[in-house]
Amino acid sequence: MIQTQNLFSRIAGISTLVLCAAGGLLYVKKPVQSVPAKPAPAEIVQAAEVRSLPGQLDNIPLFNSDSPEWVKKEGILLSTFPPDGKKVPAAHLNFAFQGQFNLFAHHFSHTPLNLRTLYIGALLYNPSSAPVTVEVLQAASYLMEPDAPFKQKPALSESPNGEVYSGPGIRAVDSVLRGMRQPDFPEKLLVAPGETALLMNRPIPVRGLEKPINGRSTFVRLKSSGKVYAATLAMYAPQNADGGDPLRGLRQRAPTLEEWQQLLNNGGLAGPRDKTPTPPDGTSGSLIYGRVAGVQQGSGWFAELVDRDAKNLAIPQTGKAISYAISTLRGGTLGTQQVQAGKMLARYPDTAYEAHGNYGVHYNLILPLHNTAQKPQTVAVSLETPLKEDRLSKNGLRFRQPPLDFPYFRGTVRLRYQDDGGYDVTRYVHLWHRVGQVVEPMVKLSLAATETRAVKVDFIYPPDSTPPQVLTVRTLE
């Protein structure tokens, strides 16, 4: 009997054992505590006229090094060097830059063997018989830890001095948007004929972190007086000549220019490789965009958002909205059929066919808002992330409450306008939006009858954001 009772006592929570007066056993089930069911998310459809974004990408090429994102095997991340004389010719895309071009590199290290420090190097090569000067116009490079961890932020934060950020890529493009060049980047590089210069040689340390995971994002604007080739590479910290053991974290050092050149000449592509993307004409299976590793066409998109055959944008009727699509891509054009993703001028076969997301692209937009009414009206300007659609399934953009948990846009937007008091205002706001989130506007203005007032909105599309977005003008009731 005791043994039986002990046995049943082990299943507490399923039933309660009661000894009856008659000597038998009676099982009385415990009442099950009901858990309130979570309410189903509510879909919110915001009526809006969705327009394609006027203008187009410029022709300034962007060196886009984003594959593999998680590096576990050292090697070449992206090389536009000529393949001649290289041990792995297929690792070199043979694309020369001249004049203005941008460089973006975004890579992570995850629990490397013996917690070795991974270095990211960037090289520039002058193939000509004359010296080439490369100006470093703006430049920033940040680690995830401790420089810019991925942390949740309010939906909108004022960030006048760049003090709000939520990831290394977000902080890097924020700094460049403000015109910064970090002090440890040179103002210019003089690359001798037939020589290679080191633009960057930066570590991704993991030792001492709570989790041995770290990453680095870099964004640089450059201007070259002649042709140059570029490469980014990943190498674990070499061992010092004095016998220091890098496998134990002792005397690790940065690679030398000669060691970077040896890796460039003799190495293959870094690994592991990311998912192979779906070809543009693919019609079956999941749509896999893939990571970008190549040269994309276009670094900026300038546009005046006006009505057709007009110089101004007539604000919509009270309670209505006009939305301009931002960073649209295959499978996510929001009914506009406009794909803004930059074309790839050179790429590796297992990487993205387009620069979906347009990381590093400077969207510079002017909205000359015009109140056609004979009375004052309040207008609001918002950057929003509706649920992704290719063709709008309902008469407007779809949002939901609560929004999906994953953040889809996090980054800095610059706003320039004249406020209702007549003063010129420049604001930097950091946005942190989940997909489908209904957000507060970035700015509200009260326009007098027949008044026209311009609002300038610009941002460098932040890495680790997910397209598409919309820039919305809404006349408030």
Coordinates of C-alpha atoms in Angstrom, one line a residue:
M1 CA 0.0 0.0 0.0
I2 CA 2.8 2.4 0.9
Q3 CA 4.6 1.5 -2.2
T4 CA 1.5 2.2 -4.3
Q5 CA 0.9 5.5 -2.6
N6 CA 4.6 6.5 -3.2
L7 CA 4.2 5.6 -6.9
F8 CA 1.1 7.7 -7.3
S9 CA 2.6 10.6 -5.4
R10 CA 5.2 10.9 -8.2
I11 CA 2.5 11.8 -10.7
A12 CA 1.3 14.9 -8.7
G13 CA -0.4 17.3 -10.9
I14 CA -2.2 14.6 -12.9
S15 CA -4.5 13.4 -10.1
T16 CA -5.0 13.4 -6.4
L17 CA -4.9 10.1 -4.5
V18 CA -7.7 9.7 -1.8
L19 CA -8.0 6.8 0.6
C20 CA -11.7 5.9 0.9
A21 CA -13.3 4.7 4.1
A22 CA -14.0 1.4 2.4
G23 CA -10.3 0.9 2.0
G24 CA -10.2 1.4 -1.7
L25 CA -8.5 4.1 -3.7
L26 CA -10.3 6.9 -5.4
Y27 CA -8.7 9.2 -7.9
V28 CA -10.0 12.8 -8.1
K29 CA -8.6 14.7 -11.0
K30 CA -7.2 18.1 -10.2
P31 CA -9.0 21.0 -11.9
V32 CA -7.0 22.1 -14.9
Q33 CA -6.1 25.7 -14.7
S34 CA -7.1 27.3 -17.9
V35 CA -4.6 29.5 -19.7
P36 CA -6.3 32.5 -21.4
A37 CA -5.9 32.1 -25.2
K38 CA -3.9 34.8 -26.8
P39 CA -6.1 37.0 -28.9
A40 CA -5.7 36.6 -32.6
P41 CA -3.7 39.4 -34.2
A42 CA -5.8 42.1 -35.7
E43 CA -5.1 43.1 -39.3
I44 CA -5.1 46.8 -40.0
V45 CA -5.5 48.0 -43.6
Q46 CA -4.4 51.6 -44.1
A47 CA -6.0 53.1 -47.2
A48 CA -3.2 54.6 -49.2
E49 CA -2.3 55.3 -52.8
V50 CA 1.0 53.4 -53.3
R51 CA 3.3 55.0 -55.8
S52 CA 6.6 53.9 -57.4
L53 CA 9.6 56.0 -56.3
P54 CA 10.6 58.5 -58.9
G55 CA 14.2 58.6 -60.1
Q56 CA 16.7 55.8 -60.2
L57 CA 20.0 54.6 -58.8
D58 CA 23.0 56.6 -59.8
N59 CA 26.0 55.1 -61.5
I60 CA 28.4 55.2 -58.6
P61 CA 29.5 51.6 -58.0
L62 CA 29.4 50.0 -54.6
F63 CA 31.8 47.2 -53.5
N64 CA 29.5 45.0 -51.5
S65 CA 31.1 42.4 -49.3
D66 CA 28.4 40.6 -47.4
S67 CA 29.0 36.9 -48.1
P68 CA 29.6 34.8 -46.2
E69 CA 28.1 36.7 -43.4
W70 CA 29.3 34.2 -40.8
V71 CA 33.0 33.4 -41.5
K72 CA 34.4 30.2 -40.2
K73 CA 37.1 29.6 -42.9
E74 CA 39.6 32.3 -43.7
G75 CA 40.0 33.3 -47.3
I76 CA 38.9 35.8 -49.9
L77 CA 35.6 37.6 -49.1
L78 CA 35.4 39.6 -52.3
S79 CA 38.1 40.4 -54.8
T80 CA 37.7 42.5 -58.0
F81 CA 41.4 42.0 -58.8
P82 CA 42.4 40.6 -62.2
P83 CA 42.6 36.8 -62.1
D84 CA 46.0 36.6 -63.8
G85 CA 48.6 34.9 -61.7
K86 CA 46.2 33.9 -59.0
K87 CA 46.0 30.3 -57.7
V88 CA 42.1 30.4 -57.7
P89 CA 41.2 32.6 -60.7
A90 CA 37.4 32.2 -60.1
A91 CA 37.8 34.1 -56.8
H92 CA 38.7 37.3 -58.6
L93 CA 36.0 39.3 -60.6
N94 CA 38.3 41.6 -62.6
F95 CA 36.5 44.9 -62.0
A96 CA 38.3 48.2 -61.8
F97 CA 37.1 51.3 -60.0
Q98 CA 37.8 54.9 -61.0
G99 CA 36.4 58.2 -59.6
Q100 CA 33.8 57.9 -56.8
F101 CA 33.0 54.5 -55.4
N102 CA 31.8 53.1 -52.0
L103 CA 32.9 50.1 -50.0
F104 CA 30.7 48.1 -47.7
A105 CA 31.8 45.1 -45.7
H106 CA 29.7 43.2 -43.1
H107 CA 31.0 40.0 -41.6
F108 CA 30.7 38.0 -38.3
S109 CA 32.9 35.5 -36.4
H110 CA 31.1 32.7 -34.4
T111 CA 33.0 30.7 -31.8
P112 CA 36.3 30.3 -33.7
L113 CA 38.7 27.5 -32.8
N114 CA 40.5 28.4 -29.6
L115 CA 38.7 31.8 -29.8
R116 CA 41.2 33.1 -32.3
T117 CA 40.7 36.7 -33.5
L118 CA 39.5 37.0 -37.0
Y119 CA 40.8 40.0 -39.0
I120 CA 39.1 41.7 -41.9
G121 CA 41.5 43.4 -44.4
A122 CA 40.7 45.7 -47.4
L123 CA 43.3 46.1 -50.2
L124 CA 43.5 48.5 -53.1
Y125 CA 45.7 47.8 -56.1
N126 CA 47.0 50.2 -58.7
P127 CA 47.6 48.4 -62.0
S128 CA 48.9 51.4 -63.9
S129 CA 52.4 52.9 -64.4
A130 CA 51.6 56.1 -62.6
P131 CA 50.7 56.7 -58.9
V132 CA 47.1 56.8 -58.0
T133 CA 45.6 58.9 -55.1
V134 CA 42.6 57.5 -53.3
E135 CA 40.7 60.0 -51.2
V136 CA 38.9 58.6 -48.2
L137 CA 35.9 61.0 -48.1
Q138 CA 34.0 59.4 -45.2
A139 CA 34.6 56.2 -43.3
A140 CA 33.4 54.2 -40.3
S141 CA 33.9 50.7 -39.0
Y142 CA 32.3 49.3 -35.8
L143 CA 32.2 46.0 -33.9
M144 CA 29.0 44.5 -32.7
E145 CA 30.6 44.2 -29.2
P146 CA 31.3 46.6 -27.6
D147 CA 30.7 49.3 -30.2
A148 CA 27.1 48.7 -31.3
P149 CA 25.2 45.7 -29.9
F150 CA 21.9 44.7 -31.4
K151 CA 19.5 46.0 -28.7
Q152 CA 15.9 46.9 -28.8
K153 CA 15.2 50.7 -29.0
P154 CA 12.1 52.8 -28.9
A155 CA 10.2 53.1 -32.2
L156 CA 11.5 56.7 -32.6
S157 CA 14.4 58.3 -30.7
E158 CA 16.0 61.7 -31.3
S159 CA 19.7 61.1 -32.0
P160 CA 21.3 64.5 -32.6
N161 CA 24.9 63.3 -32.0
G162 CA 24.7 59.7 -33.2
E163 CA 24.2 58.4 -29.6
V164 CA 21.4 56.0 -30.6
Y165 CA 22.2 52.9 -32.7
S166 CA 21.2 49.3 -32.8
G167 CA 23.9 47.3 -34.6
P168 CA 27.3 47.9 -36.2
G169 CA 26.1 48.4 -39.7
I170 CA 23.5 50.9 -38.6
R171 CA 26.1 52.9 -36.7
A172 CA 28.6 52.8 -39.6
V173 CA 26.1 54.3 -42.1
D174 CA 24.9 56.7 -39.5
S175 CA 28.4 58.1 -39.1
V176 CA 28.9 58.4 -42.8
L177 CA 25.5 60.1 -43.2
R178 CA 26.9 62.8 -40.8
G179 CA 30.0 63.2 -42.9
M180 CA 32.4 61.5 -40.5
R181 CA 35.8 59.8 -41.1
Q182 CA 37.1 57.9 -38.2
P183 CA 40.6 59.1 -37.2
D184 CA 42.3 55.7 -37.9
F185 CA 41.3 55.9 -41.5
P186 CA 43.7 57.9 -43.6
E187 CA 42.6 61.0 -45.3
K188 CA 44.1 59.7 -48.6
L189 CA 46.1 56.8 -49.8
L190 CA 48.9 57.1 -52.4
V191 CA 49.1 53.8 -54.2
A192 CA 52.4 53.4 -56.1
P193 CA 52.4 51.9 -59.7
G194 CA 51.9 48.2 -59.6
E195 CA 51.6 48.2 -55.8
T196 CA 48.9 47.3 -53.3
A197 CA 47.9 49.5 -50.3
L198 CA 46.1 48.5 -47.1
L199 CA 42.9 50.5 -46.6
M200 CA 41.7 48.5 -43.5
N201 CA 43.1 45.9 -41.1
R202 CA 40.6 45.4 -38.3
P203 CA 40.0 42.6 -35.8
I204 CA 36.8 40.8 -34.7
P205 CA 37.7 39.6 -31.2
V206 CA 35.5 37.1 -29.4
R207 CA 37.7 36.3 -26.3
G208 CA 36.2 37.6 -23.1
L209 CA 32.7 38.0 -24.4
E210 CA 29.8 36.3 -22.7
K211 CA 29.0 34.6 -26.0
P212 CA 32.0 34.2 -28.4
I213 CA 30.2 35.8 -31.2
N214 CA 31.1 39.2 -32.7
G215 CA 30.9 41.1 -36.0
R216 CA 32.2 44.1 -37.8
S217 CA 30.5 46.4 -40.3
T218 CA 32.4 49.0 -42.4
F219 CA 31.2 51.7 -44.8
V220 CA 33.6 53.9 -46.7
R221 CA 33.2 56.5 -49.5
L222 CA 36.2 56.8 -51.8
K223 CA 37.4 58.8 -54.8
S224 CA 40.2 57.5 -56.9
S225 CA 42.3 59.6 -59.4
G226 CA 42.9 56.5 -61.5
K227 CA 42.0 52.8 -61.8
V228 CA 42.2 50.6 -58.8
Y229 CA 41.1 47.1 -57.9
A230 CA 39.7 46.3 -54.4
A231 CA 39.5 43.2 -52.2
T232 CA 38.3 42.2 -48.7
L233 CA 39.8 39.2 -47.0
A234 CA 39.4 37.3 -43.7
M235 CA 42.4 35.9 -41.8
Y236 CA 42.8 34.5 -38.3
A237 CA 45.5 36.3 -36.2
P238 CA 48.9 35.0 -37.1
Q239 CA 51.5 33.9 -34.6
N240 CA 54.4 36.2 -33.6
A241 CA 57.9 35.2 -34.7
D242 CA 59.0 35.1 -31.1
G243 CA 57.0 31.9 -30.5
G244 CA 53.8 33.4 -29.0
D245 CA 51.0 30.9 -29.3
P246 CA 47.9 32.5 -30.9
L247 CA 45.9 29.3 -30.2
R248 CA 46.0 30.2 -26.5
G249 CA 45.3 33.9 -27.1
L250 CA 48.9 34.9 -26.6
R251 CA 50.7 37.6 -28.6
Q252 CA 48.1 37.5 -31.4
R253 CA 48.9 40.3 -33.9
A254 CA 47.4 41.9 -37.0
P255 CA 48.4 40.4 -40.4
T256 CA 50.9 42.3 -42.4
L257 CA 50.4 43.7 -45.9
E258 CA 52.6 40.9 -47.2
E259 CA 50.5 38.2 -45.5
W260 CA 47.3 39.7 -46.9
Q261 CA 48.8 39.7 -50.4
Q262 CA 49.8 36.0 -50.0
L263 CA 46.3 35.1 -49.0
L264 CA 44.9 37.1 -52.0
N265 CA 47.3 35.4 -54.5
N266 CA 47.1 31.9 -53.1
G267 CA 43.8 31.6 -51.2
G268 CA 40.3 30.6 -52.3
L269 CA 36.9 32.0 -51.2
A270 CA 36.1 32.2 -47.5
G271 CA 33.6 29.9 -46.1
P272 CA 31.1 28.5 -45.4
R273 CA 29.2 29.6 -48.4
D274 CA 25.7 31.0 -47.9
K275 CA 22.5 29.7 -49.5
T276 CA 22.5 29.6 -53.3
P277 CA 20.0 32.2 -54.5
T278 CA 17.0 31.6 -56.7
P279 CA 17.7 32.7 -60.4
P280 CA 15.7 35.7 -61.6
D281 CA 13.6 33.5 -63.8
G282 CA 12.9 30.9 -61.1
T283 CA 9.2 30.2 -60.7
S284 CA 9.1 27.3 -58.2
G285 CA 10.1 26.7 -54.6
S286 CA 11.0 29.2 -52.0
L287 CA 12.4 32.6 -53.1
I288 CA 16.0 32.7 -51.8
Y289 CA 17.6 36.1 -52.2
G290 CA 21.1 35.1 -51.1
R291 CA 23.9 37.2 -49.7
V292 CA 25.6 39.8 -51.8
A293 CA 29.2 39.6 -52.8
G294 CA 30.1 41.7 -55.8
V295 CA 29.9 45.1 -57.3
Q296 CA 26.5 46.7 -57.5
Q297 CA 25.5 49.5 -59.8
G298 CA 24.4 52.5 -57.8
S299 CA 25.1 54.1 -54.4
G300 CA 22.5 56.8 -54.3
W301 CA 18.9 57.5 -55.2
F302 CA 17.8 61.2 -55.5
A303 CA 14.2 62.1 -56.2
E304 CA 11.7 64.9 -55.8
L305 CA 8.4 63.4 -54.9
V306 CA 5.8 65.4 -56.9
D307 CA 2.6 64.8 -58.7
R308 CA 2.8 63.9 -62.4
D309 CA 3.5 67.0 -64.5
A310 CA 3.7 69.1 -61.4
K311 CA 6.3 70.9 -59.3
N312 CA 4.7 70.1 -55.9
L313 CA 3.1 67.2 -54.1
A314 CA -0.6 68.0 -53.3
I315 CA -1.2 66.6 -49.9
P316 CA -4.1 64.0 -49.9
Q317 CA -7.6 64.6 -48.7
T318 CA -8.2 64.5 -45.0
G319 CA -7.7 61.0 -43.6
K320 CA -6.1 59.8 -46.8
A321 CA -2.4 58.9 -47.5
I322 CA 0.1 58.7 -50.3
S323 CA 2.9 56.2 -49.9
Y324 CA 6.1 55.9 -51.9
A325 CA 7.7 52.5 -52.0
I326 CA 11.3 52.3 -50.7
S327 CA 13.8 49.5 -51.4
T328 CA 11.4 47.3 -53.3
L329 CA 12.6 43.9 -54.5
R330 CA 11.5 40.8 -56.3
G331 CA 8.5 39.4 -54.5
G332 CA 8.0 42.6 -52.5
T333 CA 7.0 45.5 -54.8
L334 CA 3.9 46.5 -52.8
G335 CA 1.8 46.6 -56.0
T336 CA 4.1 49.0 -57.8
Q337 CA 6.0 46.4 -59.9
Q338 CA 9.1 48.5 -59.3
V339 CA 12.3 46.7 -58.3
Q340 CA 14.7 49.1 -56.8
A341 CA 17.4 46.6 -56.0
G342 CA 20.8 47.5 -57.6
K343 CA 22.0 45.5 -60.5
M344 CA 25.2 43.4 -60.0
L345 CA 28.0 44.5 -62.3
A346 CA 30.1 41.6 -61.1
R347 CA 29.3 38.8 -58.7
Y348 CA 30.2 35.2 -57.6
P349 CA 27.8 32.5 -59.1
D350 CA 26.6 31.4 -55.6
T351 CA 25.7 34.9 -54.4
A352 CA 22.8 37.3 -54.9
Y353 CA 21.7 38.3 -58.4
E354 CA 20.7 41.7 -57.2
A355 CA 21.6 44.0 -54.3
H356 CA 18.3 43.4 -52.6
G357 CA 17.8 45.7 -49.7
N358 CA 20.3 48.2 -51.2
Y359 CA 22.4 48.2 -48.1
G360 CA 24.5 51.4 -48.2
V361 CA 22.4 53.2 -50.8
H362 CA 21.8 56.8 -49.9
Y363 CA 18.1 57.6 -50.4
N364 CA 17.8 61.4 -50.7
L365 CA 14.2 62.5 -51.1
I366 CA 12.5 65.9 -51.3
L367 CA 8.8 66.3 -50.6
P368 CA 7.5 69.8 -51.7
L369 CA 4.2 69.5 -49.8
H370 CA 1.4 71.7 -51.1
N371 CA -1.9 72.4 -49.3
T372 CA -4.5 72.9 -52.0
A373 CA -7.3 73.6 -49.6
Q374 CA -8.5 77.0 -48.5
K375 CA -8.0 76.2 -44.9
P376 CA -5.0 75.1 -42.7
Q377 CA -4.3 71.3 -42.7
T378 CA -2.0 69.1 -40.7
V379 CA 0.2 66.7 -42.6
A380 CA 2.4 63.9 -41.2
V381 CA 5.4 62.2 -42.8
S382 CA 6.2 58.6 -41.7
L383 CA 8.6 55.8 -42.7
E384 CA 6.7 52.6 -42.3
T385 CA 7.2 48.8 -42.8
P386 CA 3.9 47.2 -43.9
L387 CA 3.5 43.5 -44.3
K388 CA 5.5 42.4 -47.4
E389 CA 3.4 41.8 -50.5
D390 CA 4.1 41.8 -54.2
R391 CA 0.6 42.7 -55.2
L392 CA -1.6 44.5 -52.7
S393 CA -4.3 42.0 -51.6
K394 CA -6.6 44.7 -50.3
N395 CA -7.2 48.4 -50.9
G396 CA -4.2 49.6 -49.0
L397 CA -1.2 48.6 -47.0
R398 CA -1.5 45.9 -44.4
F399 CA -0.3 46.2 -40.8
R400 CA -1.1 44.2 -37.7
Q401 CA -1.6 44.5 -34.0
P402 CA 0.5 43.3 -32.4
P403 CA 3.2 43.5 -35.0
L404 CA 5.4 40.6 -35.8
D405 CA 8.3 40.4 -33.3
F406 CA 11.3 40.7 -35.7
P407 CA 12.7 44.2 -36.3
Y408 CA 12.5 45.1 -40.0
F409 CA 13.9 48.6 -40.0
R410 CA 16.4 50.0 -37.6
G411 CA 18.5 53.0 -38.5
T412 CA 18.9 56.8 -38.7
V413 CA 16.9 59.1 -40.8
R414 CA 17.8 62.8 -41.3
L415 CA 14.9 65.3 -41.6
R416 CA 15.3 68.9 -42.8
Y417 CA 12.4 71.3 -43.0
Q418 CA 11.0 74.6 -41.8
D419 CA 8.9 74.2 -38.7
D420 CA 5.5 75.9 -38.0
G421 CA 7.4 78.8 -36.3
G422 CA 9.4 79.5 -39.5
Y423 CA 12.7 78.1 -38.2
D424 CA 14.9 75.8 -40.2
V425 CA 15.2 72.4 -38.5
T426 CA 17.7 69.5 -39.0
R427 CA 16.9 66.4 -37.0
Y428 CA 18.4 62.9 -36.9
V429 CA 16.0 60.3 -35.7
H430 CA 16.7 56.6 -35.0
L431 CA 13.8 54.3 -35.9
W432 CA 13.4 50.7 -34.6
H433 CA 10.3 49.2 -36.3
R434 CA 8.9 45.7 -36.3
V435 CA 7.3 44.4 -39.4
G436 CA 3.6 45.5 -39.7
Q437 CA 4.0 47.9 -36.8
V438 CA 1.7 51.0 -36.8
V439 CA 4.1 53.8 -36.0
E440 CA 4.0 57.5 -35.1
P441 CA 5.0 60.0 -37.8
M442 CA 8.5 61.4 -37.9
V443 CA 7.2 64.9 -38.3
K444 CA 3.9 66.8 -38.3
L445 CA 3.4 70.2 -40.0
S446 CA 0.5 72.6 -40.1
L447 CA 0.3 74.0 -43.6
A448 CA -1.6 77.2 -44.1
A449 CA -4.2 77.5 -46.9
T450 CA -2.4 77.1 -50.3
E451 CA 1.0 76.9 -48.6
T452 CA 3.9 74.9 -50.0
R453 CA 6.7 73.7 -47.7
A454 CA 9.5 71.2 -48.5
V455 CA 10.5 68.3 -46.2
K456 CA 13.8 66.7 -47.0
V457 CA 14.2 63.0 -45.9
D458 CA 17.4 61.2 -46.4
F459 CA 19.1 58.1 -45.0
I460 CA 21.6 55.5 -46.0
Y461 CA 19.7 52.2 -46.2
P462 CA 20.9 50.5 -43.0
P463 CA 22.4 47.0 -43.0
D464 CA 20.4 44.4 -41.0
S465 CA 17.1 46.0 -42.1
T466 CA 14.6 44.1 -44.2
P467 CA 12.8 45.7 -47.2
P468 CA 10.4 47.0 -48.3
Q469 CA 9.4 50.2 -46.6
V470 CA 7.2 53.1 -47.6
L471 CA 7.5 56.9 -47.1
T472 CA 4.0 58.0 -46.3
V473 CA 2.4 61.5 -46.4
R474 CA -0.9 61.5 -44.5
T475 CA -3.3 64.4 -44.0
L476 CA -4.7 64.2 -40.4
E477 CA -8.3 64.7 -39.5

